[in-house]
N, CA, C and O of each residue as an XYZ file, in Angstrom:
748
protein
N     -14.099      9.541   -131.769
C     -15.153     10.465   -130.637
C     -15.241     11.838   -131.081
O     -16.257     12.531   -131.033
N     -13.821     12.268   -131.626
C     -14.135     13.713   -131.816
C     -14.641     14.023   -133.057
O     -14.552     15.207   -133.381
N     -15.239     13.123   -133.970
C     -16.598     13.113   -134.681
C     -17.752     13.084   -134.169
O     -18.611     13.865   -134.579
N     -18.034     12.116   -133.098
C     -18.989     12.724   -132.211
C     -19.424     13.522   -131.973
O     -20.568     13.889   -132.243
N     -18.207     14.283   -131.093
C     -18.114     15.626   -130.389
C     -18.847     16.761   -131.123
O     -19.745     17.515   -130.747
N     -18.083     16.631   -132.465
C     -18.291     17.850   -132.992
C     -19.951     17.812   -133.884
O     -20.518     18.862   -134.185
N     -20.325     16.934   -134.089
C     -21.689     16.693   -134.284
C     -22.379     16.905   -133.086
O     -22.970     17.982   -133.010
N     -22.430     16.354   -132.395
C     -23.658     17.105   -130.574
C     -23.486     18.726   -131.127
O     -24.364     19.514   -131.479
N     -22.176     18.878   -131.066
C     -22.345     20.341   -130.668
C     -22.770     21.266   -132.041
O     -23.212     22.408   -131.908
N     -22.619     20.759   -133.100
C     -23.071     20.775   -134.132
C     -24.978     21.040   -134.342
O     -25.533     21.839   -135.097
N     -25.579     20.099   -133.423
C     -26.898     20.107   -133.427
C     -27.353     21.607   -132.135
O     -28.454     22.154   -132.085
N     -26.306     21.899   -131.373
C     -26.466     23.029   -130.538
C     -27.503     24.139   -131.310
O     -27.294     23.982   -132.513
N     -28.531     25.193   -131.118
C     -29.099     25.653   -131.884
C     -28.734     27.205   -131.665
O     -29.072     28.127   -132.408
N     -27.918     27.303   -130.404
C     -27.127     28.616   -130.082
C     -26.028     29.614   -130.901
O     -25.786     30.821   -130.908
N     -25.501     28.406   -131.592
C     -23.876     28.170   -131.729
C     -24.668     29.447   -133.408
O     -25.731     29.264   -134.001
N     -23.436     30.789   -133.709
C     -23.460     31.533   -134.777
C     -22.693     30.833   -135.483
O     -22.177     29.791   -135.079
N     -22.473     31.486   -137.003
C     -22.460     30.422   -137.979
C     -20.672     30.370   -138.331
O     -20.225     29.585   -139.168
N     -19.545     31.592   -137.334
C     -18.321     31.140   -137.247
C     -18.068     29.857   -136.743
O     -17.328     29.075   -137.340
N     -18.755     29.522   -135.447
C     -18.534     28.461   -134.591
C     -19.409     27.048   -135.429
O     -18.880     25.979   -135.126
N     -20.363     26.930   -136.193
C     -20.537     26.467   -136.466
C     -20.011     25.981   -138.310
O     -19.911     24.846   -138.777
N     -19.818     27.039   -138.849
C     -18.414     26.148   -139.661
C     -17.445     25.860   -139.200
O     -16.993     24.978   -139.930
N     -16.582     26.094   -138.171
C     -15.413     25.767   -137.260
C     -15.530     24.283   -136.533
O     -14.517     23.635   -136.273
N     -16.687     23.870   -136.270
C     -17.679     22.786   -135.795
C     -17.511     21.331   -137.469
O     -17.196     20.151   -137.621
N     -17.947     22.451   -138.262
C     -18.511     21.309   -139.174
C     -17.013     21.423   -139.935
O     -17.079     20.292   -140.416
N     -15.738     21.913   -140.403
C     -14.588     21.589   -140.426
C     -14.024     20.399   -139.868
O     -13.613     19.390   -140.440
N     -14.098     20.823   -138.084
C     -13.397     19.896   -137.405
C     -14.188     18.370   -137.458
O     -13.545     17.321   -137.406
N     -15.111     18.397   -137.526
C     -16.269     17.202   -138.125
C     -15.753     16.695   -139.647
O     -15.912     15.568   -140.115
N     -15.222     17.618   -140.162
C     -14.816     16.703   -141.815
C     -13.534     16.249   -141.598
O     -13.224     15.477   -142.506
N     -12.335     16.446   -140.495
C     -11.193     16.153   -140.873
C     -11.165     15.069   -139.421
O     -10.057     14.578   -139.209
N     -12.201     14.705   -138.508
C     -11.945     14.046   -137.611
C     -12.748     12.638   -138.343
O     -12.351     11.474   -138.316
N     -14.074     13.220   -139.026
C     -14.764     11.702   -139.681
C     -13.507     10.818   -140.943
O     -13.674      9.645   -141.278
N     -12.243     11.753   -141.502
C     -11.548     11.519   -142.722
C     -10.528     10.685   -141.566
O     -10.559      9.454   -141.543
N      -9.722     11.382   -140.715
C      -8.974     10.392   -139.389
C      -9.284      9.423   -139.463
O      -8.403      8.613   -139.751
N     -10.654      8.913   -139.262
C     -11.790      8.055   -138.606
C     -11.466      7.057   -139.552
O     -11.230      5.977   -139.009
N     -11.380      7.052   -140.707
C     -11.695      6.505   -141.732
C     -13.007      6.524   -141.532
O     -13.238      5.526   -140.850
N     -14.040      7.116   -141.748
C     -15.465      6.933   -141.644
C     -15.877      7.843   -142.931
O     -16.482      8.915   -142.906
N     -15.339      7.057   -144.180
C     -15.470      7.986   -145.427
C     -16.387      8.717   -146.103
O     -16.221      9.685   -146.844
N     -17.657      7.989   -145.673
C     -19.037      8.003   -146.412
C     -19.363      9.521   -145.426
O     -19.450     10.511   -146.152
N     -19.496      9.731   -144.339
C     -19.352     10.684   -143.451
C     -18.767     12.137   -143.777
O     -19.242     13.273   -143.739
N     -17.187     11.447   -144.205
C     -15.923     12.526   -144.548
C     -16.705     13.266   -145.768
O     -17.148     14.413   -145.715
N     -16.787     12.379   -146.881
C     -17.345     12.992   -148.120
C     -18.208     13.812   -147.701
O     -17.765     14.935   -147.944
N     -19.216     13.882   -147.195
C     -20.587     14.287   -147.328
C     -20.212     15.931   -145.847
O     -20.845     16.889   -145.404
N     -19.464     15.593   -145.744
C     -19.435     17.063   -144.481
C     -18.421     17.495   -145.488
O     -18.543     18.714   -145.368
N     -17.328     17.290   -146.573
C     -16.256     17.527   -146.883
C     -17.344     18.926   -147.743
O     -17.418     20.153   -147.688
N     -18.158     17.578   -148.625
C     -19.147     19.040   -149.776
C     -20.064     19.741   -149.299
O     -20.912     20.280   -150.011
N     -20.024     19.844   -147.907
C     -20.900     20.956   -147.192
C     -19.582     21.777   -146.900
O     -19.624     22.960   -147.238
N     -18.476     21.338   -146.348
C     -17.683     22.543   -146.186
C     -17.288     23.837   -147.446
O     -17.427     25.055   -147.337
N     -16.789     23.073   -148.559
C     -16.413     23.272   -149.853
C     -17.316     23.917   -150.168
O     -16.853     25.043   -150.349
N     -18.825     23.931   -150.443
C     -19.736     25.100   -150.458
C     -20.315     26.338   -149.589
O     -20.845     27.403   -149.907
N     -20.020     25.805   -148.499
C     -20.176     27.251   -147.386
C     -19.236     28.311   -148.124
O     -18.101     28.188   -148.584
N     -20.077     29.352   -148.077
C     -19.784     31.033   -147.935
C     -18.426     30.715   -147.418
O     -17.550     30.846   -148.273
N     -18.025     30.335   -146.253
C     -17.302     30.876   -145.266
C     -15.831     30.136   -145.764
O     -14.727     30.639   -145.554
N     -15.986     29.262   -146.236
C     -14.987     29.007   -146.992
C     -13.889     29.238   -147.527
O     -14.027     29.495   -148.723
N     -12.748     29.265   -147.140
C     -11.369     30.667   -147.737
C     -10.954     29.386   -148.917
O     -11.409     28.245   -148.839
N     -10.122     29.800   -149.858
C      -9.430     28.907   -151.279
C      -8.655     27.613   -150.389
O      -9.094     26.492   -150.649
N      -7.612     27.692   -149.432
C      -7.233     26.582   -148.711
C      -7.722     25.511   -148.338
O      -7.268     24.389   -148.565
N      -9.009     25.880   -147.537
C     -10.198     24.853   -146.930
C     -10.822     24.318   -147.848
O     -11.302     23.246   -147.479
N     -11.092     24.631   -149.135
C     -11.721     24.511   -150.130
C     -11.014     23.351   -150.718
O     -11.577     22.313   -151.066
N      -9.651     23.610   -150.815
C      -8.836     22.688   -151.206
C      -8.420     21.305   -150.313
O      -8.032     20.170   -150.592
N      -8.619     21.797   -149.513
C      -8.869     20.323   -148.436
C     -10.090     19.631   -148.520
O     -10.122     18.403   -148.447
N     -11.274     20.443   -148.694
C     -12.331     19.654   -148.818
C     -12.341     18.784   -149.972
O     -12.667     17.601   -150.066
N     -11.964     19.523   -150.742
C     -12.008     18.692   -152.060
C     -11.254     17.391   -151.865
O     -11.668     16.269   -152.159
N      -9.918     17.754   -151.249
C      -9.118     16.709   -151.274
C      -9.612     15.231   -150.325
O      -9.111     14.176   -150.714
N     -10.493     15.174   -149.211
C     -10.853     14.391   -148.250
C     -12.273     14.070   -149.375
O     -12.756     12.941   -149.460
N     -12.665     14.944   -149.967
C     -14.360     14.397   -150.744
C     -13.481     13.418   -151.718
O     -14.266     12.580   -152.160
N     -12.256     13.206   -152.193
C     -11.741     12.863   -153.422
C     -10.997     11.567   -152.612
O     -11.331     10.478   -153.078
N     -10.327     11.524   -151.813
C      -9.854     10.835   -151.151
C     -11.174      9.630   -150.490
O     -10.974      8.457   -150.802
N     -12.050      9.833   -149.895
C     -12.795      9.308   -149.409
C     -14.118      8.781   -150.474
O     -14.890      7.866   -150.186
N     -14.143      9.265   -151.233
C     -15.165      8.565   -152.709
C     -14.083      7.415   -152.961
O     -14.472      6.257   -153.114
N     -12.524      7.782   -153.009
C     -12.149      6.392   -153.697
C     -12.044      5.725   -152.346
O     -13.042      5.017   -152.479
N     -11.753      5.527   -151.578
C     -11.907      4.809   -150.238
C     -13.313      3.573   -150.369
O     -13.438      2.372   -150.130
N     -14.276      4.775   -150.932
C     -15.813      3.896   -150.946
C     -15.941      3.329   -152.389
O     -16.937      3.052   -153.057
N     -14.553      3.244   -152.666
C     -14.794      2.481   -154.553
C     -15.728      3.030   -155.249
O     -16.612      2.365   -155.788
N     -15.621      4.657   -155.341
C     -16.819      5.578   -156.316
C     -15.651      6.477   -156.689
O     -15.397      7.542   -156.127
N     -14.905      5.893   -157.785
C     -13.688      6.085   -158.742
C     -13.980      6.972   -159.405
O     -13.194      7.916   -159.487
N     -15.261      6.992   -160.145
C     -15.990      8.164   -161.091
C     -16.665      8.823   -160.609
O     -17.496      9.354   -161.346
N     -16.698      9.149   -159.194
C     -17.179     10.281   -158.651
C     -15.644     11.342   -158.176
O     -15.525     12.566   -158.221
N     -14.724     10.366   -157.776
C     -13.597     11.040   -157.096
C     -12.499     11.330   -158.279
O     -11.725     12.246   -158.002
N     -12.307     10.711   -159.535
C     -11.648     11.433   -160.571
C     -11.872     13.452   -161.220
O     -11.102     14.152   -161.877
N     -12.814     13.658   -160.818
C     -13.028     14.601   -160.988
C     -12.557     16.099   -160.782
O     -12.236     17.133   -161.369
N     -12.809     15.267   -159.042
C     -12.348     16.340   -157.869
C     -10.609     16.161   -157.715
O      -9.788     17.044   -157.465
N     -10.369     14.615   -157.974
C      -8.438     14.868   -158.349
C      -8.276     15.876   -159.326
O      -7.352     16.666   -159.135
N      -8.910     16.003   -160.234
C      -8.690     16.553   -161.967
C      -9.059     17.884   -161.329
O      -8.985     18.604   -162.325
N      -9.408     18.689   -160.329
C      -9.422     19.713   -160.402
C      -8.200     20.357   -159.687
O      -7.648     21.423   -159.958
N      -7.816     19.179   -158.406
C      -6.966     19.858   -157.449
C      -5.389     19.400   -158.235
O      -4.333     19.827   -157.770
N      -5.417     18.663   -159.230
C      -4.007     18.296   -160.020
C      -3.740     19.766   -160.532
O      -2.623     20.281   -160.577
N      -4.973     20.394   -160.926
C      -4.717     21.889   -161.695
C      -3.281     22.225   -161.323
O      -2.349     22.312   -162.123
N      -3.229     22.374   -160.213
C      -1.530     23.012   -159.233
C      -1.082     21.394   -158.395
O      -1.527     20.794   -157.416
N       0.051     21.132   -159.417
C       0.445     19.517   -158.712
C       1.995     20.422   -157.700
O       3.035     19.790   -157.511
N       1.873     21.489   -157.330
C       2.985     22.341   -156.366
C       3.076     22.009   -155.371
O       4.153     21.980   -154.775
N       1.772     21.591   -154.792
C       1.806     21.338   -152.853
C       1.387     19.425   -153.059
O       1.176     18.716   -154.043
N       1.417     19.239   -151.930
C       1.176     17.845   -152.236
C      -0.381     17.488   -151.942
O      -0.741     16.312   -151.992
N      -0.942     18.125   -151.754
C      -2.345     17.703   -152.169
C      -2.718     17.990   -153.595
O      -3.920     17.763   -153.737
N      -2.093     18.444   -154.820
C      -2.123     18.458   -156.105
C      -1.188     17.784   -156.393
O      -0.876     18.170   -157.519
N      -0.265     16.707   -155.980
C       0.878     16.350   -156.582
C       0.347     14.592   -155.890
O       0.595     13.454   -156.289
N      -0.320     15.031   -154.917
C      -1.100     13.550   -154.890
C      -2.178     13.065   -155.612
O      -2.324     11.862   -155.829
N      -3.235     14.248   -156.146
C      -3.721     14.461   -157.430
C      -3.617     13.774   -158.609
O      -4.346     12.918   -159.110
N      -2.188     14.488   -159.120
C      -1.904     14.044   -160.717
C      -1.381     12.837   -159.856
O      -2.322     12.044   -159.901
N      -0.330     12.240   -159.054
C      -0.534     10.588   -158.649
C      -1.585      9.490   -158.996
O      -1.358      8.410   -159.540
N      -3.127     10.129   -158.448
C      -4.219      9.166   -158.141
C      -4.787      9.592   -160.040
O      -5.894      9.200   -160.408
N      -4.303     10.012   -160.553
C      -4.995     10.773   -162.393
C      -3.643      9.494   -162.635
O      -3.901      8.333   -162.318
N      -2.750      9.720   -163.000
C      -1.750      8.634   -163.334
C      -2.092      6.726   -162.813
O      -1.930      5.595   -163.271
N      -2.470      7.196   -161.971
C      -2.344      5.464   -161.092
C      -4.171      5.112   -161.746
O      -4.320      3.890   -161.759
N      -5.362      5.789   -162.204
C      -6.612      5.562   -162.808
C      -5.698      5.123   -164.400
O      -5.979      4.032   -164.898
N      -4.649      6.012   -165.103
C      -4.443      5.620   -166.161
C      -3.925      3.980   -166.460
O      -4.160      3.034   -167.212
N      -3.234      4.292   -165.547
C      -2.504      2.695   -165.424
C      -3.617      1.611   -165.295
O      -3.528      0.593   -165.981
N      -4.474      1.761   -164.593
C      -5.750      1.120   -163.699
C      -6.364      0.445   -165.410
O      -6.697     -0.740   -165.387
N      -6.458      1.007   -166.448
C      -7.446      1.010   -167.674
C      -6.552      1.012   -168.894
O      -6.792      1.170   -170.091
N      -5.310      0.758   -168.126
C      -4.049      0.092   -169.084
C      -4.052      1.099   -170.497
O      -4.030      0.861   -171.705
N      -4.088      2.253   -169.725
C      -3.801      3.779   -170.924
C      -2.400      4.025   -171.042
O      -2.072      5.180   -171.310
N      -1.222      2.882   -170.845
C       0.017      3.026   -171.237
C       0.431      4.359   -171.513
O       0.983      5.084   -170.686
N       0.182      4.647   -172.583
C       0.808      5.815   -173.942
C       0.378      6.875   -173.008
O       1.296      7.565   -172.565
N      -0.598      7.104   -172.686
C      -1.418      7.932   -171.142
C      -0.820      8.381   -170.161
O      -0.706      9.584   -169.926
N      -0.343      7.426   -169.437
C       0.490      6.755   -168.247
C       1.634      7.502   -168.424
O       1.797      8.506   -167.731
N       2.575      7.120   -169.368
C       3.688      7.978   -170.463
C       3.776      9.378   -170.541
O       4.742     10.012   -170.116
N       3.034      9.749   -170.942
C       2.532     11.346   -171.218
C       2.474     11.670   -169.985
O       3.238     12.611   -169.769
N       1.648     11.161   -168.617
C       1.317     11.939   -167.391
C       2.283     12.253   -166.917
O       2.246     13.393   -166.453
N       3.492     11.566   -166.777
C       4.065     11.246   -165.847
C       5.793     12.143   -166.254
O       6.865     12.335   -165.680
N       5.052     12.512   -167.785
C       7.139     13.536   -168.290
C       6.372     14.622   -167.754
O       7.021     15.457   -167.124
N       4.792     14.850   -167.893
C       4.648     16.298   -168.298
C       4.570     16.149   -166.269
O       5.473     16.969   -166.105
N       4.299     15.862   -165.237
C       4.088     15.758   -163.745
C       5.759     15.831   -163.756
O       6.020     16.880   -163.168
N       6.733     15.328   -164.073
C       8.030     15.435   -163.732
C       8.449     16.866   -164.254
O       9.405     17.427   -163.719
N       7.807     17.428   -165.212
C       8.515     18.582   -165.814
C       7.552     20.120   -165.331
O       7.445     21.186   -165.936
N       7.006     19.707   -164.112
C       5.562     20.567   -163.632
C       6.356     22.096   -162.488
O       6.069     23.276   -162.287
N       7.619     20.952   -161.939
C       8.313     22.111   -160.962
C       7.762     21.878   -159.904
O       7.913     22.552   -158.885
N       7.075     20.920   -160.013
C       6.726     20.345   -158.230
C       7.835     20.221   -157.867
O       8.802     19.935   -158.572
N       7.807     20.531   -156.105
C       8.845     19.943   -155.247
C       8.728     18.586   -154.738
O       9.646     18.012   -154.152
N       7.616     18.098   -154.964
C       6.997     16.607   -154.303
C       7.431     15.497   -154.742
O       6.591     14.777   -155.282
N       8.518     15.116   -154.680
C       9.526     14.379   -155.137
C       9.150     12.916   -154.660
O       9.604     11.922   -155.227
N       8.438     12.866   -153.766
C       7.892     11.226   -153.467
C       6.812     11.064   -154.351
O       6.858      9.973   -154.920
N       5.471     12.050   -154.794
C       4.500     11.440   -155.771
C       5.009     11.385   -157.198
O       4.409     10.975   -158.191
N       6.431     11.956   -157.089
C       6.686     12.383   -158.679
C       7.368     10.464   -158.932
O       7.231      9.569   -159.767
N       8.088     10.675   -157.651
C       8.910      8.907   -157.949
C       7.709      7.609   -157.887
O       7.718      6.659   -158.670
N       7.024      7.742   -157.139
C       5.742      6.946   -157.482
C       5.220      7.047   -158.606
O       4.851      5.997   -159.133
N       5.038      8.210   -159.263
C       4.785      7.957   -160.546
C       5.532      7.597   -161.481
O       5.184      7.480   -162.656
N       6.642      7.388   -161.019
C       7.867      6.759   -162.290
C       7.648      5.690   -161.640
O       8.569      4.996   -162.071
N       6.989      4.924   -160.772
C       7.239      3.477   -160.554
C       5.950      2.819   -161.245
O       5.923      1.613   -161.489
N       4.810      3.738   -161.569
C       4.125      3.985   -162.153
C       4.554      3.425   -163.952
O       4.308      2.441   -164.650
N       5.112      4.381   -164.058
C       5.844      4.132   -165.446
C       6.778      3.473   -166.081
O       7.210      3.436   -167.233
N       7.046      2.840   -164.849
C       7.865      1.286   -165.057
C       7.290      0.116   -165.063
O       7.665     -0.827   -165.760
N       6.262      0.099   -164.222
C       4.748     -0.881   -164.299
C       4.407     -1.062   -166.016
O       4.371     -2.034   -166.771
N       4.210      0.250   -166.162
C       3.282      0.023   -167.495
C       4.504     -0.255   -168.277
O       4.268     -1.317   -168.854
N       5.723      0.162   -168.604
C       6.798     -0.210   -169.597
C       6.594     -2.166   -169.064
O       5.989     -2.909   -169.837
N       6.940     -2.500   -168.270
C       6.996     -4.039   -167.967
C       5.576     -4.734   -168.870
O       5.493     -5.556   -169.782
N       4.147     -3.599   -167.761
C       3.108     -4.531   -168.955
C       3.069     -4.909   -170.128
O       2.618     -5.983   -170.526
N       3.704     -3.757   -170.980
C       4.372     -3.666   -172.556
C       5.106     -4.463   -172.924
O       5.072     -4.606   -174.147
N       5.839     -5.125   -172.374
C       7.250     -6.373   -172.489
C       8.180     -5.156   -172.724
O       8.980     -5.349   -173.640
N       8.272     -3.891   -172.089
C       9.414     -3.487   -172.591
C      10.223     -3.520   -171.419
O      10.363     -2.496   -170.750
N      10.927     -4.904   -171.012
C      11.811     -4.899   -169.726
C      13.054     -4.224   -169.413
O      13.565     -3.907   -168.339
N      13.406     -4.086   -170.600
C      14.853     -2.843   -170.473
C      14.534     -1.519   -170.084
O      15.289     -0.914   -169.323
N      13.429     -0.968   -170.553
C      13.233      0.457   -170.530
C      12.404      0.244   -168.994
O      12.365      1.288   -168.343
N      11.826     -0.803   -168.420
C      11.206     -0.857   -167.294
C      12.693     -0.824   -166.131
O      12.824     -0.336   -165.009
N      13.473     -1.445   -166.866
C      14.553     -1.701   -165.764
C      15.376     -0.389   -165.295
O      15.716     -0.020   -164.171
N      15.571      0.183   -166.591
C      15.948      1.652   -166.790
C      15.382      2.535   -165.826
O      16.034      3.289   -165.103
N      14.227      2.420   -165.843
C      13.470      3.751   -165.389
C      13.291      3.392   -163.775
O      12.923      4.296   -163.025
N      13.591      1.883   -163.174
C      13.420      1.767   -161.990
C      15.002      1.003   -161.221
O      15.208      0.231   -160.284
N      15.809      1.682   -162.160
C      17.090      1.765   -161.701
C      17.370      3.283   -161.858
O      18.345      3.650   -161.202
N      16.920      3.982   -162.372
C      16.943      5.623   -162.172
C      15.860      6.182   -161.011
O      15.898      7.411   -161.081
N      15.006      5.803   -160.075
C      14.375      6.266   -159.286
C      15.332      5.654   -158.274
O      15.357      6.217   -157.180
N      16.317      4.343   -158.488
C      16.518      3.718   -157.080
C      17.887      4.550   -156.861
O      18.220      4.441   -155.680
N      18.915      5.453   -157.701
C      19.810      5.764   -158.210
C      19.619      7.453   -157.942
O      20.495      8.002   -157.275
N      18.686      8.124   -158.366
C      18.135      9.816   -157.959
C      17.048      9.955   -156.709
O      16.568     11.050   -156.416
N      16.695      8.675   -155.969
C      15.597      9.505   -154.936
C      16.273      8.955   -153.849
O      16.874      7.903   -153.629
N      15.992     10.007   -153.211
C      16.253     10.032   -151.414
C      14.995      9.976   -150.867
O      14.151     10.835   -151.122
N      14.821      9.184   -150.246
C      13.759      8.745   -149.336
C      13.506     10.148   -148.234
O      14.466     10.676   -147.674
N      12.200     10.589   -148.058
C      11.538     11.718   -147.052
C      11.395     11.306   -145.973
O      11.499     12.230   -145.166
N      11.179     10.253   -145.454
C      11.012      9.770   -143.886
C      11.176      8.646   -144.028
O      11.343      8.082   -145.109
N      11.151      8.112   -142.877
C      11.327      6.777   -142.467
C      10.527      5.780   -143.170
O      10.882      4.662   -143.542
N       9.218      6.443   -143.315
C       8.050      5.443   -143.288
C       8.001      5.596   -144.652
O       6.875      5.376   -145.099
N       9.133      6.009   -145.777
C       8.639      6.189   -147.302
C       9.213      4.795   -148.091
O      10.363      4.374   -147.968
N       8.232      4.223   -148.865
C       8.885      3.104   -149.319
C       8.960      3.344   -150.854
O       8.446      2.561   -151.653
N       9.412      4.103   -151.102
C       9.698      4.428   -152.297
C      10.653      2.933   -153.084
O      10.379      2.042   -153.888
N      11.767      3.323   -152.338
C      13.097      2.261   -153.001
C      12.606      1.407   -152.513
O      11.913      0.924   -153.408
N      12.442      0.708   -151.444
C      11.608     -0.673   -151.321
C      10.806     -1.546   -152.381
O      10.947     -2.705   -152.769
N       9.777     -0.384   -152.744
C       9.206     -1.181   -154.025
C       9.919     -0.768   -155.157
O       9.579     -1.663   -155.930
N      10.764      0.049   -155.885
C      11.899     -0.445   -156.965
C      12.704     -1.340   -156.658
O      13.361     -1.925   -157.519
N      12.806     -1.632   -155.252
C      13.588     -2.906   -155.084
C      13.037     -4.058   -155.575
O      13.530     -4.666   -156.525
N      11.919     -4.446   -154.917
C      11.143     -5.279   -155.505
C      11.010     -5.806   -156.485
O      10.844     -6.998   -156.743
N      11.107     -4.536   -157.383
C      10.360     -4.641   -158.709
C      11.875     -5.149   -160.148
O      11.752     -5.766   -161.207
N      12.955     -4.620   -159.582
C      13.953     -4.570   -159.969
C      14.387     -6.237   -159.778
O      14.574     -7.065   -160.669
N      14.466     -6.391   -158.468
C      14.379     -8.310   -158.329
C      13.350     -9.133   -159.340
O      13.467     -9.954   -160.249
N      12.468     -8.564   -158.780
C      11.052     -9.285   -160.281
C      12.423     -9.618   -161.396
O      12.940    -10.691   -161.707
N      12.664     -8.513   -161.728
C      13.239     -8.181   -163.530
C      14.078     -9.115   -163.560
O      14.014    -10.070   -164.334
N      15.330     -8.846   -162.349
C      16.327    -10.173   -162.177
C      15.949    -11.077   -162.315
O      16.550    -11.544   -163.282
N      15.163    -11.853   -161.914
C      15.021    -13.136   -161.422
C      14.485    -13.428   -163.175
O      15.167    -14.278   -163.747
N      13.538    -12.899   -163.873
C      13.296    -13.040   -165.016
C      14.519    -12.964   -166.122
O      14.360    -13.661   -167.124
N      15.306    -12.452   -166.061
C      16.866    -12.453   -167.146
C      17.700    -13.959   -166.964
O      18.742    -14.166   -167.585
């Protein structure tokens, strides 16, 4: 509904540039929230290229574009955007971008690169603990994929013992416990 409202307002010829940009930004956010990923990616690209776009909004637009492209299975288009966002892992957007890049390396079975990237992420100074912990889960999975079950178990136990959930919907410890249960059944 909000997406359509912003779209109809943008069709008005009498809008000034500031109002037009504000509507375009609202349209991007509404499309993304409504999971209209094709539209969200397109509008985010327009927002990001606008002369009215400040640094924070540019970052948000790149994020919306990257996440939308990933949701559309257009990973190769999303990865460079995540790469740009990951240069600053101190905020949630940059931390999630780092996580997405690590996830991609895992999916490509580049386990040594996963290890290198996870340790660099942990040392980056970010306070985005949920994404760091999720990255360590991927590291544990990469050890398991290489048959290094003791190292995988130690990684998962380290997360279990040192991570504090950030919200009621945080499932990091649940994921870790599932993996530890699976390893326990293999022993």
